[in-house]
Coordinates of C-alpha atoms in Angstrom, one line a residue:
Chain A
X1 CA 105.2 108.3 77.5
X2 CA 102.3 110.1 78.7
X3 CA 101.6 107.8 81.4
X4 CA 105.1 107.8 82.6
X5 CA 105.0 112.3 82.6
X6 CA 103.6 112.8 86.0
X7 CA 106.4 110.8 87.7
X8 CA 108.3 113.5 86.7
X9 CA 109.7 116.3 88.6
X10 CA 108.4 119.7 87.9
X11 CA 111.6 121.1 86.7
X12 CA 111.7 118.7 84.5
X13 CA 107.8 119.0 83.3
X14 CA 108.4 122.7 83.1
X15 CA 112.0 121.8 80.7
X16 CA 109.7 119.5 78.8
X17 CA 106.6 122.3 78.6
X18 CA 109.4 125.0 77.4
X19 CA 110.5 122.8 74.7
X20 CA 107.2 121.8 73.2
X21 CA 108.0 118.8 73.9
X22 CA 105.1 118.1 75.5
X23 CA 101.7 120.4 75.6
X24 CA 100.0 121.6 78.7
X25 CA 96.7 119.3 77.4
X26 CA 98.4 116.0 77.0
X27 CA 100.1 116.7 80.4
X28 CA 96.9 117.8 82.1
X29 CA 95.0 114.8 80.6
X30 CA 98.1 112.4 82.0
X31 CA 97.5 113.9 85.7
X32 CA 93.8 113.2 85.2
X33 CA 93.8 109.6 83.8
X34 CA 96.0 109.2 86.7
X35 CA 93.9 110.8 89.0
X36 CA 90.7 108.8 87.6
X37 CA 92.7 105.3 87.9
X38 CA 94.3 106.2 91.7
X39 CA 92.5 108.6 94.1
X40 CA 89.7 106.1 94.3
X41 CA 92.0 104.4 97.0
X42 CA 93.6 107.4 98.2
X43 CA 90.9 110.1 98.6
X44 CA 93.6 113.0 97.9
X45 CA 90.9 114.9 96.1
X46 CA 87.5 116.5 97.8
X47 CA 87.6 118.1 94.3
X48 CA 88.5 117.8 90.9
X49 CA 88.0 120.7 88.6
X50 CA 88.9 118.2 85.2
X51 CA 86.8 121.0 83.0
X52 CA 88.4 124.0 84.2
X53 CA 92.0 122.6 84.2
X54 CA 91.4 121.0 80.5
X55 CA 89.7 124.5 79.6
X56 CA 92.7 126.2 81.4
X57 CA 95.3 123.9 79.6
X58 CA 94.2 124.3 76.2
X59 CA 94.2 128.3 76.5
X60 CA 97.8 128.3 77.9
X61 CA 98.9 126.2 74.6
X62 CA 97.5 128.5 72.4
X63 CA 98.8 131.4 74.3
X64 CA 101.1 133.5 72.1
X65 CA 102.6 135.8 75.0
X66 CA 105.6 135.4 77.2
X67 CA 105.2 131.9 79.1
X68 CA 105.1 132.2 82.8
X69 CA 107.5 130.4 85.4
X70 CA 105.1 127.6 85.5
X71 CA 103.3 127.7 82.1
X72 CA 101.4 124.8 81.7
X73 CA 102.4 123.1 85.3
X74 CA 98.9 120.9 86.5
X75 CA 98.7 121.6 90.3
X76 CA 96.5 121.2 93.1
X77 CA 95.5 122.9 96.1
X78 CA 94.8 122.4 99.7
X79 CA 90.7 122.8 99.9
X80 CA 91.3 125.7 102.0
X81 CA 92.3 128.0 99.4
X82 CA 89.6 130.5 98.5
X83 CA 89.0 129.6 94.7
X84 CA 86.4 131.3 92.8
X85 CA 83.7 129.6 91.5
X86 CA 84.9 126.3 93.2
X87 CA 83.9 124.8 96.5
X88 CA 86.1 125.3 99.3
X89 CA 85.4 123.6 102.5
X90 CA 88.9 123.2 104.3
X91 CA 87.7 119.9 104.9
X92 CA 84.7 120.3 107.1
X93 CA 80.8 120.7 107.2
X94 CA 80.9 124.1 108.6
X95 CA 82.0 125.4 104.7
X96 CA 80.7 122.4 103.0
X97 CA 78.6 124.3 100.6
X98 CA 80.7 127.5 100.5
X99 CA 81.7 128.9 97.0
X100 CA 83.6 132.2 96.8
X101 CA 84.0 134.5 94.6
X102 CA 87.1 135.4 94.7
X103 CA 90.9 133.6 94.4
X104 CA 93.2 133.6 97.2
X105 CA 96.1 135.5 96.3
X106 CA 98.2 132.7 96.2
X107 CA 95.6 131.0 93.7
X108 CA 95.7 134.1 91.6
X109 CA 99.3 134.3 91.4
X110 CA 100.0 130.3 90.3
X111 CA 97.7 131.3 87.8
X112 CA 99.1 134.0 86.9
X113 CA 102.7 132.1 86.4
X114 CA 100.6 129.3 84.5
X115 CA 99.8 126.8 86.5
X116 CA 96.9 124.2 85.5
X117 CA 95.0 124.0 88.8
X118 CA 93.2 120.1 88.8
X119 CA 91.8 120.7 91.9
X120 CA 90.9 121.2 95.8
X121 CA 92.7 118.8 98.3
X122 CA 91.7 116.8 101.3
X123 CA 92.9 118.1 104.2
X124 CA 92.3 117.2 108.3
X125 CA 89.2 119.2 108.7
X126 CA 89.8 122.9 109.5
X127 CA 93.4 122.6 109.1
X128 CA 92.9 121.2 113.3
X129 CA 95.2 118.1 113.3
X130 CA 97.9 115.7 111.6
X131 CA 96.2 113.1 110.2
X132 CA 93.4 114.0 107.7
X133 CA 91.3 111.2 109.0
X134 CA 88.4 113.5 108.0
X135 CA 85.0 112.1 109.4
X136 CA 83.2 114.6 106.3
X137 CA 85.3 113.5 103.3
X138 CA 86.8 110.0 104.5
X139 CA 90.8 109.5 105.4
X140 CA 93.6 110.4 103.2
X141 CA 95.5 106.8 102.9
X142 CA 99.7 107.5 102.6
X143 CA 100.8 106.2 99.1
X144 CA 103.5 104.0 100.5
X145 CA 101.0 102.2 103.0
X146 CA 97.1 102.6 102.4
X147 CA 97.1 101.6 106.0
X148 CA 98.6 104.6 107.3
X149 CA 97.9 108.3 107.6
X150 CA 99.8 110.7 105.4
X151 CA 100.3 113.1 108.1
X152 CA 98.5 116.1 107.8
X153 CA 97.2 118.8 108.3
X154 CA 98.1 119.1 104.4
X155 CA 97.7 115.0 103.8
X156 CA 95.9 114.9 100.6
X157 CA 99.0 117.6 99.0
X158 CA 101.5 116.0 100.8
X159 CA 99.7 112.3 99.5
X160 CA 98.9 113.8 96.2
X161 CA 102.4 115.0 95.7
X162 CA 103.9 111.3 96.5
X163 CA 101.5 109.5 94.2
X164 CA 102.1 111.8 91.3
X165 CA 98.5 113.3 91.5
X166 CA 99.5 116.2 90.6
X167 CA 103.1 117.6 89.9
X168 CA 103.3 120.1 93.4
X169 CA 100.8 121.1 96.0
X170 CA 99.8 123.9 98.4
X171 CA 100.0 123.3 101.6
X172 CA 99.3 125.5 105.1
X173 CA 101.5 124.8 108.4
X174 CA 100.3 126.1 111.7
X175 CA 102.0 123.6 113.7
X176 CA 103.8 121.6 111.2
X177 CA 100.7 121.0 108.7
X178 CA 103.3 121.2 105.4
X179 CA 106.1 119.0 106.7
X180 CA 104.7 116.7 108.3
X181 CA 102.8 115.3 105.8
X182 CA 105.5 115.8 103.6
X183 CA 107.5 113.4 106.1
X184 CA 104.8 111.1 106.7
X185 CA 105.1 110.8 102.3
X186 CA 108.4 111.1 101.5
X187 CA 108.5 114.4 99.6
X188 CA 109.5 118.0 100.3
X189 CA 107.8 120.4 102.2
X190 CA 108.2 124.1 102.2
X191 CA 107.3 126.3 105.3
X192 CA 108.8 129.5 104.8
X193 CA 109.0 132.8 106.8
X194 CA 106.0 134.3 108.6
X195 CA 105.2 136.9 106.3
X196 CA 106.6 135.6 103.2
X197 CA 103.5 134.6 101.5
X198 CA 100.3 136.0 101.8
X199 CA 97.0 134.4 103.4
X200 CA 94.8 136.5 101.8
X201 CA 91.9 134.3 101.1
X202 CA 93.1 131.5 103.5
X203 CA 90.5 129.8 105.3
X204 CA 92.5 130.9 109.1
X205 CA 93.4 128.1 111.7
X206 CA 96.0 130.9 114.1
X207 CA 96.4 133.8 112.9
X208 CA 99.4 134.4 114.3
X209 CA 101.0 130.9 113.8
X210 CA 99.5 129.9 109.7
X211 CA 101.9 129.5 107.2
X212 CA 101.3 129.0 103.5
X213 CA 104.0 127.2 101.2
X214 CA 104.3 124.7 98.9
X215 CA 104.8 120.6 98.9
X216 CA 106.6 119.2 95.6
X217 CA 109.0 116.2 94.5
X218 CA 112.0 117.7 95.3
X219 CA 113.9 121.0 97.0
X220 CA 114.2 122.7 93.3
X221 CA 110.6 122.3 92.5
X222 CA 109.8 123.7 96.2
X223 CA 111.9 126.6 95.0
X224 CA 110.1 127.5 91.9
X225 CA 106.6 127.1 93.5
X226 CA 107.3 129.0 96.2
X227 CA 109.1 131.9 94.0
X228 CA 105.6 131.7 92.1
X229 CA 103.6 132.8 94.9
X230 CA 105.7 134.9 97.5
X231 CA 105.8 138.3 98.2
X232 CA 104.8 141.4 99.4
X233 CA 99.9 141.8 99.0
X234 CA 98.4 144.7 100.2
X235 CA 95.4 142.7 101.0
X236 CA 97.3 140.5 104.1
X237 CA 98.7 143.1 106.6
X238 CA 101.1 140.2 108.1
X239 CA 102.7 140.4 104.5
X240 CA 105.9 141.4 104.2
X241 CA 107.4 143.6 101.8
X242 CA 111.0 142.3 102.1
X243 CA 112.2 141.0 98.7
X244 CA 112.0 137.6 98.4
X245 CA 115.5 137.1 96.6
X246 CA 116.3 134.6 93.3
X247 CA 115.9 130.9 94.8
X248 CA 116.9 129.4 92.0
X249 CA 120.1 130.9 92.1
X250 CA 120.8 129.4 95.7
X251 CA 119.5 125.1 94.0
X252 CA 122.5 125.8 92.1
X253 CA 125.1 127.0 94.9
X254 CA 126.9 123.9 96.5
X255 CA 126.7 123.8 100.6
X256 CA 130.3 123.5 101.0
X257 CA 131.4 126.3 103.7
X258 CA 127.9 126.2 104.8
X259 CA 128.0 125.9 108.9
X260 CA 124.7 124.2 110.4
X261 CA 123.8 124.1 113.8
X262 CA 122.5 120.5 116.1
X263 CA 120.2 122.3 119.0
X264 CA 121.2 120.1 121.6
X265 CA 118.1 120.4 123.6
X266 CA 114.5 118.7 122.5
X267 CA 114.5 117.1 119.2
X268 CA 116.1 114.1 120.4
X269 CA 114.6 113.4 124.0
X270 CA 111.5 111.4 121.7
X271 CA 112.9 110.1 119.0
X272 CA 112.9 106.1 117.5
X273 CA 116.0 104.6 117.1
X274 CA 115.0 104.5 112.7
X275 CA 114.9 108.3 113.1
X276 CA 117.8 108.8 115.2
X277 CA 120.3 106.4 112.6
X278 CA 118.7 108.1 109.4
X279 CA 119.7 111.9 110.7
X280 CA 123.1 110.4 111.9
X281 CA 123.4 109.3 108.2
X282 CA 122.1 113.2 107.1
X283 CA 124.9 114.6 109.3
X284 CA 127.6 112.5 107.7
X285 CA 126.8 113.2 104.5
X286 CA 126.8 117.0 104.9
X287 CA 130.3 116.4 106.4
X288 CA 131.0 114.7 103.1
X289 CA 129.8 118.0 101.7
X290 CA 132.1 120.0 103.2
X291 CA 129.2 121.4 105.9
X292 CA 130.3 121.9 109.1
X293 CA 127.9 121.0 111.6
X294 CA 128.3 122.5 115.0
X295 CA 126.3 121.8 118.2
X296 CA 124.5 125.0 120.2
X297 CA 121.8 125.5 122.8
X298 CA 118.3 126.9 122.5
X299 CA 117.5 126.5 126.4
X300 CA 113.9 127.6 126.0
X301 CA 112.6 124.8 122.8
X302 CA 111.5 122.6 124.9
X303 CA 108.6 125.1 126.1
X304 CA 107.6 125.8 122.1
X305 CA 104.8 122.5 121.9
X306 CA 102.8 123.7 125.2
X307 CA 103.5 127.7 124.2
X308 CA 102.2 127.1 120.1
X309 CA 99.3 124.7 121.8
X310 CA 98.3 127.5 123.9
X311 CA 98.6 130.1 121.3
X312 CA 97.3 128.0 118.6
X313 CA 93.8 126.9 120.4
X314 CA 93.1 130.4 121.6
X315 CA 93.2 131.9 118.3
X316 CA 91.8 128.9 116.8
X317 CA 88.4 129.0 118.9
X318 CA 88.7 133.0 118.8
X319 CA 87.9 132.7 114.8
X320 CA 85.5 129.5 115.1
X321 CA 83.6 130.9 118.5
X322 CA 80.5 132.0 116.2
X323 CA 80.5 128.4 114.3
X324 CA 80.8 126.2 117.4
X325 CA 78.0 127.9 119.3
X326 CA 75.7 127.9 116.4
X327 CA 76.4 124.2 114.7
X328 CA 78.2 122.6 117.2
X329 CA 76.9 119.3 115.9
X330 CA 79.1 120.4 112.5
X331 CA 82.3 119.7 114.0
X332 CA 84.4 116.2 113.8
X333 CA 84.7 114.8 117.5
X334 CA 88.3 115.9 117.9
X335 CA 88.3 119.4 116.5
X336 CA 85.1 120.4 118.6
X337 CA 87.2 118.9 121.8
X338 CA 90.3 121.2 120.6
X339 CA 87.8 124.3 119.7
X340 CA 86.2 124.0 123.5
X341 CA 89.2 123.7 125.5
X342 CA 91.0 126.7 123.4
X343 CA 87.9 128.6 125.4
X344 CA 89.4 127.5 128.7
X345 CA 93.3 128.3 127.7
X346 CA 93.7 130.8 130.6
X347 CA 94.9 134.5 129.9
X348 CA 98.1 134.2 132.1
X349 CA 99.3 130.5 130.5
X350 CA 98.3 132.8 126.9
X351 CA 100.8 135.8 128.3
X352 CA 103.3 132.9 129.4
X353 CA 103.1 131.5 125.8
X354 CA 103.9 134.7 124.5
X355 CA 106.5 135.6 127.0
X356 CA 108.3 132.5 125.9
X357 CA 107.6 132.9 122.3
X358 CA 109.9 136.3 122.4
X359 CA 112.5 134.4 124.5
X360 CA 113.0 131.6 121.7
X361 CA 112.8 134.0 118.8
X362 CA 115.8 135.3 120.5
X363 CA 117.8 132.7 121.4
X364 CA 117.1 131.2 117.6
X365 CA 118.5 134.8 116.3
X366 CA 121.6 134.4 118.5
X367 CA 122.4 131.2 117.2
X368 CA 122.0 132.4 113.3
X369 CA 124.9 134.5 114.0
X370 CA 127.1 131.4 114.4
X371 CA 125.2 129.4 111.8
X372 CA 123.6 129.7 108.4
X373 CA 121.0 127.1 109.1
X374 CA 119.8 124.9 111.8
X375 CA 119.2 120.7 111.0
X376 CA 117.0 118.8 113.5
X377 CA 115.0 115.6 112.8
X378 CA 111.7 115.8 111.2
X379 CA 108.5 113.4 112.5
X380 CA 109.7 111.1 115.7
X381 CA 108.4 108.3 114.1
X382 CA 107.6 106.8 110.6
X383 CA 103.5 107.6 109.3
X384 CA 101.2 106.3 112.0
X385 CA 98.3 103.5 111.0
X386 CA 94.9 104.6 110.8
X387 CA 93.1 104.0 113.5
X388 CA 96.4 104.7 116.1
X389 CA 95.7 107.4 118.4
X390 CA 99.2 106.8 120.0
X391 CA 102.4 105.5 119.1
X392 CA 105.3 103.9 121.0
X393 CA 108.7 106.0 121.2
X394 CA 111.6 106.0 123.4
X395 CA 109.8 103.1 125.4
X396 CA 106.3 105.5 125.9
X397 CA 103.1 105.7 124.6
X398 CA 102.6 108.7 122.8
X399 CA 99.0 111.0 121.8
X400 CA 99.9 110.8 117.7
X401 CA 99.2 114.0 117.6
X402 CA 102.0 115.5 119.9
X403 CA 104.5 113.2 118.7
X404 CA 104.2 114.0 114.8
X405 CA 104.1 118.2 115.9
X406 CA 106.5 118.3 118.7
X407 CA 109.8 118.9 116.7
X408 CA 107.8 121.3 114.2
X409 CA 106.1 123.7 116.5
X410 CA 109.4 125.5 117.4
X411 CA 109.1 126.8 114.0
X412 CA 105.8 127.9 114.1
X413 CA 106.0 129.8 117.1
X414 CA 109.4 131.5 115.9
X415 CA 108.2 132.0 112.2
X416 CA 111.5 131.2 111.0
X417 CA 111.8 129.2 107.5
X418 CA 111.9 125.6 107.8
X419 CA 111.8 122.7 105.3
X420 CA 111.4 119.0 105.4
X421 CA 113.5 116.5 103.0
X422 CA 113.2 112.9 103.5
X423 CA 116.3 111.2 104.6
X424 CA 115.7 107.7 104.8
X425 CA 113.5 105.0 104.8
X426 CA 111.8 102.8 108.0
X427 CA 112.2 98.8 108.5
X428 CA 108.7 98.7 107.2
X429 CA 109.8 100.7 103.9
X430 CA 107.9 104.1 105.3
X431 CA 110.1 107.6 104.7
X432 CA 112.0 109.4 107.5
X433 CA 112.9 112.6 107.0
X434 CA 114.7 115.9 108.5
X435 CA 114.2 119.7 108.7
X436 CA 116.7 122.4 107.4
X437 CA 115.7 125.9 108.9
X438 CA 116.9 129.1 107.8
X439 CA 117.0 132.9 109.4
X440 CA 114.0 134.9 109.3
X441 CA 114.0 135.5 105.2
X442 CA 116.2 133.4 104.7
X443 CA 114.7 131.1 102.3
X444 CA 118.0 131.1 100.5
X445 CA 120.1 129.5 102.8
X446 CA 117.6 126.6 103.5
X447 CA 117.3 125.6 99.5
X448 CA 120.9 125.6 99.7
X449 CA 121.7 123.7 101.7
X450 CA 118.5 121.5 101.6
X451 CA 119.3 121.1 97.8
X452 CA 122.8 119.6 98.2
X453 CA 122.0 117.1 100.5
X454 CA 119.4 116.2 98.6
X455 CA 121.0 115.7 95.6
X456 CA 123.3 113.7 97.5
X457 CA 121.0 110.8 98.4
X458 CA 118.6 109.1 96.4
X459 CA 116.2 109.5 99.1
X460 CA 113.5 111.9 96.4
X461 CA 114.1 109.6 93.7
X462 CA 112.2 107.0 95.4
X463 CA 108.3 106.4 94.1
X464 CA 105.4 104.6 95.9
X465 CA 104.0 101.4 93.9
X466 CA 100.5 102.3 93.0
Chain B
X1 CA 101.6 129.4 145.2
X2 CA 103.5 127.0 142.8
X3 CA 100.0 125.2 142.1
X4 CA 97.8 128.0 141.6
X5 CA 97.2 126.9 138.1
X6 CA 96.4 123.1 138.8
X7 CA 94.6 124.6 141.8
X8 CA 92.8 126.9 139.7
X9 CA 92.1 124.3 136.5
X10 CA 90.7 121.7 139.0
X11 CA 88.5 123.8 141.1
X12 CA 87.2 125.0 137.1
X13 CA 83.7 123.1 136.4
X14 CA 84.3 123.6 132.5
X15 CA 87.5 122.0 132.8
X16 CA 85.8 118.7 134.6
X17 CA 82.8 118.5 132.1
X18 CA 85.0 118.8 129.2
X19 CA 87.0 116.1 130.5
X20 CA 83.9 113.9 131.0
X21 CA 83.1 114.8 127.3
X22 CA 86.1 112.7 126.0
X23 CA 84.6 109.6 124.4
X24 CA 88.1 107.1 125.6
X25 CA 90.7 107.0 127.9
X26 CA 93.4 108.5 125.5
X27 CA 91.6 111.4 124.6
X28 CA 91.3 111.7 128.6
X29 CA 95.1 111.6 128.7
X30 CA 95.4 113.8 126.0
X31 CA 93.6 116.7 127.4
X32 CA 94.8 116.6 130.6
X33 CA 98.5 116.2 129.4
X34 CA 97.5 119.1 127.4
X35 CA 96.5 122.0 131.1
X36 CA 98.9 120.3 132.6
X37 CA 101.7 121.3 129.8
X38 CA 99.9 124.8 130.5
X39 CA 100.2 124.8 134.4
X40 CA 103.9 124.5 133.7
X41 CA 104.3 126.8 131.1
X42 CA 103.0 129.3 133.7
X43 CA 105.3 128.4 136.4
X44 CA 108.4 128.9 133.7
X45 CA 110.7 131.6 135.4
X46 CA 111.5 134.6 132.8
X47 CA 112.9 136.5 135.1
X48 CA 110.3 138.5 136.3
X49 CA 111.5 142.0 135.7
X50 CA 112.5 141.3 132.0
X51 CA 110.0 142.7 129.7
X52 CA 110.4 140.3 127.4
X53 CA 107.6 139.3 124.8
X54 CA 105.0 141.9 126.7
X55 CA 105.6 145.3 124.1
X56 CA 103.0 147.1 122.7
X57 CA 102.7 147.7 119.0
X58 CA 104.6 151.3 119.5
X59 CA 107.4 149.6 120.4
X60 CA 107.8 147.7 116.9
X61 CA 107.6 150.1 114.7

């Protein structure tokens, strides 16, 4: 049994936990063994704190007061999550021997709920691109093709998460850094409203653009981890204080009424044809559902990539300025090229950016008053190999980079909540997935009707062979 | 007036040693894609008069 556990869902670890069924050791000790036997030829992990989560694990068994949400859950986190006492180098050289002293708050509050933390996860260094082909800590290899990135920023959570590493993962998103690599693996990625969760002890890629959520098996386990960490922290003034409403009440309300919008504009100009069929398959089966899906405009998405770009590498070199002019050596080849030309991003293409940022916000809050959610494809193509640094798509040759972010970034820029479920697989057996995204805050919308499309496929049920 | 920013981003010597800084073609490609994408971004027409995305913090609250 035990090595079967961590193919499990978290729901159904945490059913499992509640019941005594199984303890929070034996479970931790399954992720581990599995861990010990796999990661060699994955690299999910920079880190693996087996001591702490054992020590962590046993404690939580013996506890005698009121269980958390996620008492005895074994989790991981994306290396850029202040932890104390552990290293945290989101993924580079810069902070390769840098040990806090403090939790992020979103570390303190999954322990706080009972999470078993197993460790700190690779990452594309700095949080500055979507592969996590990290020249400090070696590549992330997808689970259903060592061959091929996971996507990234977030690639060892979102490849941890599909190799049952660990049961749900922390991710960051600036620019699509959750769901991409959640549909480069073939899992569920969580992005939810600016503001939502705090990035209070965070290493920083934009300030203005980060995002912190969680990657997990399904849209239910996404739910619960992301109810375990949101809400309002006096120690990130970009926090909000809005309450973050009951999310597992919404997994259990069906879609049907629900109205979704098509934007008719962008996410389909770059696009393969796999991509294209598998969201023409998503849109008939929320029909089936008893969605109705409705087309509308949003005239000014197809500004968003150049507008977050912009944005993105002006705050990015902004907050690394001191780093690159002291160790410029430090720095991978790409993300020193990114941090130098975010010092030449002019100030009028930065007020431009801005300008257009407003205008899309919006437009997108127009259309939420016709529509509970928006559904747009997710990446335009399946997971990348290795060593690509561009892909073919609607008969061009594209930077990998662009094409993987270019139907996220709109997301970014406007803050709104946005998650990514698979929805189908690739000739070559890779996932495909989609994006619901909801109203500012509202969270509770996209689980819904993320959730009942979900549970319509089999798409989540699918594992890599390992 | 329409290419002030290629204009500008050409005549910019940090723009042209960066670019020589890019170890292959595609990284070449990707860079200048990426001013380009800027130079139109600038020349986007928000209507000029609309104060749109250009408030100051006093105006949020």
């Amino acid at each position: 049994m035990s090595t079967e556990l961590p193919l499990k869902t978290a729901a159904e670890l945490l059913r499992l936990l509640r019941r005594r069924e199984v303890s929070a050791t034996e479970l931790t000790r399954a992720y581990l063994e599995r861990i010990e036997r796999l990661d060699g030829g994955l690299n999910c992990y920079i880190t693996v704190t087996a001591e702490g989560a054992l020590r962590d694990a046993r404690r939580l068994d013996r506890a005698r007061s009121k269980p958390g949400p996620l008492h005895g859950l074994p989790l991981a986190l994306k290396d850029l999550c202040a932890t104390k006492g552990v290293r945290t180098t989101a993924g580079s050289k810069i902070l390769g021997s840098w040990v806090p002293d403090f939790d992020a708050t979103v570390v303190e509050r999954w322990r706080a709920a009972g999470a078993v933390l197993l460790g700190k996860l690779n990452m594309h260094e700095l949080a500055y691109g979507v592969t996590t082909n990290n020249p400090h800590y070696g590549p992330t290899r997808n689970p259903w093709d060592r061959a091929r990135v996971p996507g990234g920023s977030s690639g060892g959570s979102g490849a941890a998460v599909a190799a049952s590493l660990c049961a749900g993962a922390i991710g960051t998103d600036t620019g699509g850094s959750i769901r991409i690599p959640a549909g480069a693996c073939g899992v569920v990625g969580f992005k939810p409203t600016y503001g939502r969760v705090s990035r209070h002890g965070i290493v920083p890629l934009s300030w203005s653009l980060d995002h912190v959520g969680p990657l997990a098996k399904t849209v239910e386990d996404a739910a619960l981890l992301l109810a375990a960490m949101a809400g309002a922290d006096q120690r990130d003034p970009t926090c909000s204080t809005r309450r973050v409403g009951n999310l597992r009440a919404a997994v259990r309300q069906s879609p049907e009424g629900m109205r979704v919008g098509v934007p008719q504009e962008h996410f389909f100009d770059l696009l393969s044809d796999e991509v294209r069929g598998a969201f023409d398959g998503a849109l008939a089966v929320l029909k089936r559902l008893g969605v109705r899906v409705v087309s509308l405009s949003l005239p000014s998405v197809p500004w968003a990539q150049p507008a977050e770009l912009a944005i993105m590498m002006a705050e990015a070199s902004a907050y690394h300025a001191r780093s690159l002019r002291a160790r410029p050596d430090d720095f991978g080849a790409d993300v020193r090229a990114f941090l130098e030309l975010g010092h030449l991003v002019p100030a009028t293409t930065m007020v431009a950016a801005q300008r257009l940022r407003a205008r899309l916000a919006a437009e997108c809050a127009a259309a939420f008053e016709r529509v509970d959610a928006l559904v747009v494809p997710g990446l335009a193509v399946a997971a990348p190999r290795i060593e690509d640094q561009a892909v073919a798509v609607g008969g061009a040759f594209v930077d990998v980079g662009m094409a993987l972010s270019r139907n996220m970034m709109p997301f970014n820029l406007t803050g709104l909540p946005a998650i990514a479920v698979p929805c189908g697989r690739s000739g070559d057996g890779l996932p495909i997935g989609l994006q619901f995204v909801g109203p500012a805050f509202g969270e509770g919308a996209v689980v819904r009707v993320a959730h009942g499309y979900e549970q319509a496929t089999e798409w989540h049920r699918l594992r890599p062979q390992l | 007036m329409a290419d002030e920013p290629r204009q500008r981003r050409e005549d910019d010597p940090r723009v042209a040693a960066l670019l020589s800084l890019a170890a292959t073609a595609p990284e070449r490609a990707l860079l200048s894609a990426l001013l380009e994408s800027f130079d139109a971004l600038e020349q986007t027409d928000f209507g000029e008069l609309e104060p749109v995305g250009v408030g100051s913090p006093a105006s949020r609250s």
